[in-house]
Short mmCIF file of C-alpha atoms in Angstrom, two decimals:
data_model
loop_
_atom_site.label_atom_id
_atom_site.label_comp_id
_atom_site.label_asym_id
_atom_site.label_seq_id
_atom_site.Cartn_x
_atom_site.Cartn_y
_atom_site.Cartn_z
CA UNK A 26 0.30 -0.23 -0.27
CA UNK A 27 1.09 3.24 -1.09
CA UNK A 28 2.39 5.98 1.87
CA UNK A 29 -0.64 8.75 1.80
CA UNK A 30 1.03 12.10 0.21
CA UNK A 31 0.49 15.25 1.98
CA UNK A 32 -1.86 16.43 -0.43
CA UNK A 33 -4.49 13.77 0.73
CA UNK A 34 -3.47 14.82 4.80
CA UNK A 35 -4.24 18.36 3.90
CA UNK A 36 -7.83 17.21 2.47
CA UNK A 37 -8.94 14.89 4.60
CA UNK A 38 -7.99 17.50 7.82
CA UNK A 39 -9.58 20.66 5.96
CA UNK A 40 -13.21 18.34 5.08
CA UNK A 41 -12.69 17.25 8.64
CA UNK A 42 -12.35 20.99 9.65
CA UNK A 43 -14.97 22.27 7.89
CA UNK A 44 -17.29 19.72 9.19
CA UNK A 45 -16.28 20.62 12.96
CA UNK A 46 -16.30 24.34 12.42
CA UNK A 47 -19.90 23.83 11.07
CA UNK A 48 -21.34 22.09 13.84
CA UNK A 49 -19.32 24.35 16.63
CA UNK A 50 -21.41 27.40 14.51
CA UNK A 51 -24.29 25.70 14.86
CA UNK A 52 -24.61 24.91 18.20
CA UNK A 53 -22.82 28.17 19.07
CA UNK A 54 -26.19 29.61 17.17
CA UNK A 55 -28.56 27.14 18.71
CA UNK A 56 -28.22 26.39 22.27
CA UNK A 57 -30.16 23.10 22.24
CA UNK A 58 -27.80 21.77 19.57
CA UNK A 59 -24.56 23.27 21.77
CA UNK A 60 -23.71 19.29 23.13
CA UNK A 61 -24.18 17.87 19.63
CA UNK A 62 -22.12 20.15 18.03
CA UNK A 63 -19.15 19.57 20.53
CA UNK A 64 -19.82 15.72 19.88
CA UNK A 65 -19.53 16.03 16.26
CA UNK A 66 -16.18 18.59 16.01
CA UNK A 67 -14.89 15.77 18.35
CA UNK A 68 -15.85 13.47 16.09
CA UNK A 69 -14.38 15.59 13.25
CA UNK A 70 -11.09 15.35 14.88
CA UNK A 71 -11.01 11.90 14.31
CA UNK A 72 -10.88 11.29 10.91
CA UNK A 73 -7.48 12.58 10.57
CA UNK A 74 -6.45 10.36 12.74
CA UNK A 75 -8.01 7.57 11.30
CA UNK A 76 -4.88 7.79 9.17
CA UNK A 77 -2.33 8.38 11.30
CA UNK A 78 -2.08 12.10 10.42
CA UNK A 79 -1.28 13.89 14.24
CA UNK A 80 -0.17 17.29 12.57
CA UNK A 81 -3.63 17.55 10.36
CA UNK A 82 -5.77 16.60 13.31
CA UNK A 83 -4.40 19.14 15.01
CA UNK A 84 -4.46 21.58 12.71
CA UNK A 85 -8.27 20.61 12.38
CA UNK A 86 -8.94 21.40 16.18
CA UNK A 87 -7.18 24.65 16.13
CA UNK A 88 -8.99 25.75 12.74
CA UNK A 89 -12.19 24.79 14.00
CA UNK A 90 -11.81 26.55 17.08
CA UNK A 91 -10.35 30.02 15.73
CA UNK A 92 -13.72 29.60 12.57
CA UNK A 93 -16.07 28.63 15.27
CA UNK A 94 -14.63 31.41 17.63
CA UNK A 95 -16.29 34.87 16.43
CA UNK A 96 -20.15 33.66 16.97
CA UNK A 97 -19.64 32.03 20.43
CA UNK A 98 -16.69 33.67 22.21
CA UNK A 99 -17.11 31.90 25.62
CA UNK A 100 -19.65 28.92 24.04
CA UNK A 101 -16.41 27.73 22.32
CA UNK A 102 -14.31 26.64 25.72
CA UNK A 103 -15.09 23.07 26.00
CA UNK A 104 -14.38 22.15 22.60
CA UNK A 105 -10.64 23.98 23.76
CA UNK A 106 -10.11 23.17 26.57
CA UNK A 107 -11.30 18.91 26.38
CA UNK A 108 -13.33 18.14 23.49
CA UNK A 109 -11.11 18.69 20.74
CA UNK A 110 -7.52 17.50 22.51
CA UNK A 111 -9.37 14.46 23.80
CA UNK A 112 -9.32 12.25 20.20
CA UNK A 113 -5.91 13.55 19.80
CA UNK A 114 -5.16 12.38 23.28
CA UNK A 115 -6.43 8.89 22.81
CA UNK A 116 -4.56 8.43 19.55
CA UNK A 117 -1.35 9.17 21.41
CA UNK A 118 -2.92 6.97 24.53
CA UNK A 119 -3.08 4.29 22.05
CA UNK A 120 0.11 4.80 20.01
CA UNK A 121 2.19 5.01 22.38
CA UNK A 122 1.09 3.82 26.47
CA UNK A 123 1.44 -0.10 26.26
CA UNK A 124 1.96 -1.16 29.89
CA UNK A 125 -1.00 -1.57 32.10
CA UNK A 126 -0.42 0.59 34.77
CA UNK A 127 0.66 3.14 33.03
CA UNK A 128 -2.86 2.85 30.98
CA UNK A 129 -4.55 3.56 34.53
CA UNK A 130 -2.29 6.26 35.31
CA UNK A 131 -3.44 8.04 31.89
CA UNK A 132 -7.01 7.09 32.03
CA UNK A 133 -6.88 8.53 36.03
CA UNK A 134 -5.24 11.82 34.10
CA UNK A 135 -8.16 12.05 31.82
CA UNK A 136 -10.93 11.55 34.16
CA UNK A 137 -9.17 14.52 36.38
CA UNK A 138 -8.51 16.60 32.92
CA UNK A 139 -12.87 15.60 32.15
CA UNK A 140 -13.54 16.64 35.65
CA UNK A 141 -11.30 20.20 35.61
CA UNK A 142 -12.42 21.14 32.45
CA UNK A 143 -16.33 20.55 32.99
CA UNK A 144 -16.06 22.92 35.93
CA UNK A 145 -14.25 25.44 34.31
CA UNK A 146 -16.90 25.18 31.42
CA UNK A 147 -19.65 25.27 33.88
CA UNK A 148 -18.18 28.68 35.39
CA UNK A 149 -17.51 30.20 31.64
CA UNK A 150 -21.03 29.40 30.48
CA UNK A 151 -22.44 30.58 33.92
CA UNK A 152 -20.54 33.61 34.34
CA UNK A 153 -19.70 34.96 30.49
CA UNK A 154 -22.13 33.19 28.23
CA UNK A 155 -25.25 33.99 30.23
CA UNK A 156 -26.31 30.54 30.23
CA UNK A 157 -28.73 29.67 33.60
CA UNK A 158 -28.71 26.24 35.03
CA UNK A 159 -31.33 24.43 37.29
CA UNK A 160 -31.79 25.36 41.45
CA UNK A 161 -31.48 21.25 41.92
CA UNK A 162 -28.24 21.71 39.68
CA UNK A 163 -26.34 24.21 41.20
CA UNK A 164 -27.49 23.05 45.00
CA UNK A 165 -25.25 19.66 44.43
CA UNK A 166 -23.14 20.54 41.80
CA UNK A 167 -19.95 19.53 43.12
CA UNK A 168 -21.91 15.81 43.54
CA UNK A 169 -23.12 15.99 40.30
CA UNK A 170 -19.86 17.26 39.16
CA UNK A 171 -17.18 14.62 40.74
CA UNK A 172 -19.03 11.77 40.92
CA UNK A 173 -21.39 11.57 37.92
CA UNK A 174 -18.54 13.41 36.11
CA UNK A 175 -16.08 10.55 36.93
CA UNK A 176 -18.58 7.95 35.85
CA UNK A 177 -20.03 9.38 33.17
CA UNK A 178 -16.32 9.52 31.73
CA UNK A 179 -15.84 5.91 31.79
CA UNK A 180 -18.31 5.26 29.82
CA UNK A 181 -17.64 8.21 27.02
CA UNK A 182 -14.16 7.48 27.30
CA UNK A 183 -15.22 3.70 26.27
CA UNK A 184 -17.47 5.12 24.00
CA UNK A 185 -14.78 7.38 22.38
CA UNK A 186 -12.28 4.67 21.86
CA UNK A 187 -15.06 2.90 19.80
CA UNK A 188 -16.32 5.74 17.24
CA UNK A 189 -12.07 6.05 16.96
CA UNK A 190 -11.91 2.31 15.40
CA UNK A 191 -15.39 2.61 13.84
CA UNK A 192 -13.62 5.92 11.81
CA UNK A 193 -10.68 4.04 11.07
CA UNK A 194 -12.58 1.60 9.33
CA UNK A 195 -14.66 4.05 7.05
CA UNK A 196 -11.62 6.20 5.97
CA UNK A 197 -9.69 2.92 5.40
CA UNK A 198 -13.05 2.08 2.48
CA UNK A 199 -12.06 5.78 0.75
CA UNK A 200 -8.63 5.29 0.61
CA UNK A 201 -7.06 5.06 -2.72
#
């Protein structure tokens, strides 16, 4: 099989960036689609990674965030601090971390990163973006965030690894 060309990497990254930026912009305009925008943008960052294009994936992440920035300055924060980088960190973990003990340490690090990113996102969205959250959530925020976030992240991380595997299979089909 031929080594992919640089033009293929750029084209694949540009297509992924267009999807990511489009859905991030759609999410910043419509609050009901904000979480969907984060997830689709995260899935879009996986597209270049399916061919091993780490630099293309980093460019896709950065360009999508910058393109969506003018429409929703504060609404892009969760994507910038977690959702855009998470597939890249998973790729690096899968490629470079082989021992079980280090894999567990990386999982603990990613869980703490997720919880802190969600706390920062909550603070930014509430303070600067004007989001209002239910009274019950405000009352038990730290319990929901730290316990619920930890349990949610375990399932979310597992599913993102599965989604990356599916993206790998689909992108292999369009390969020359």
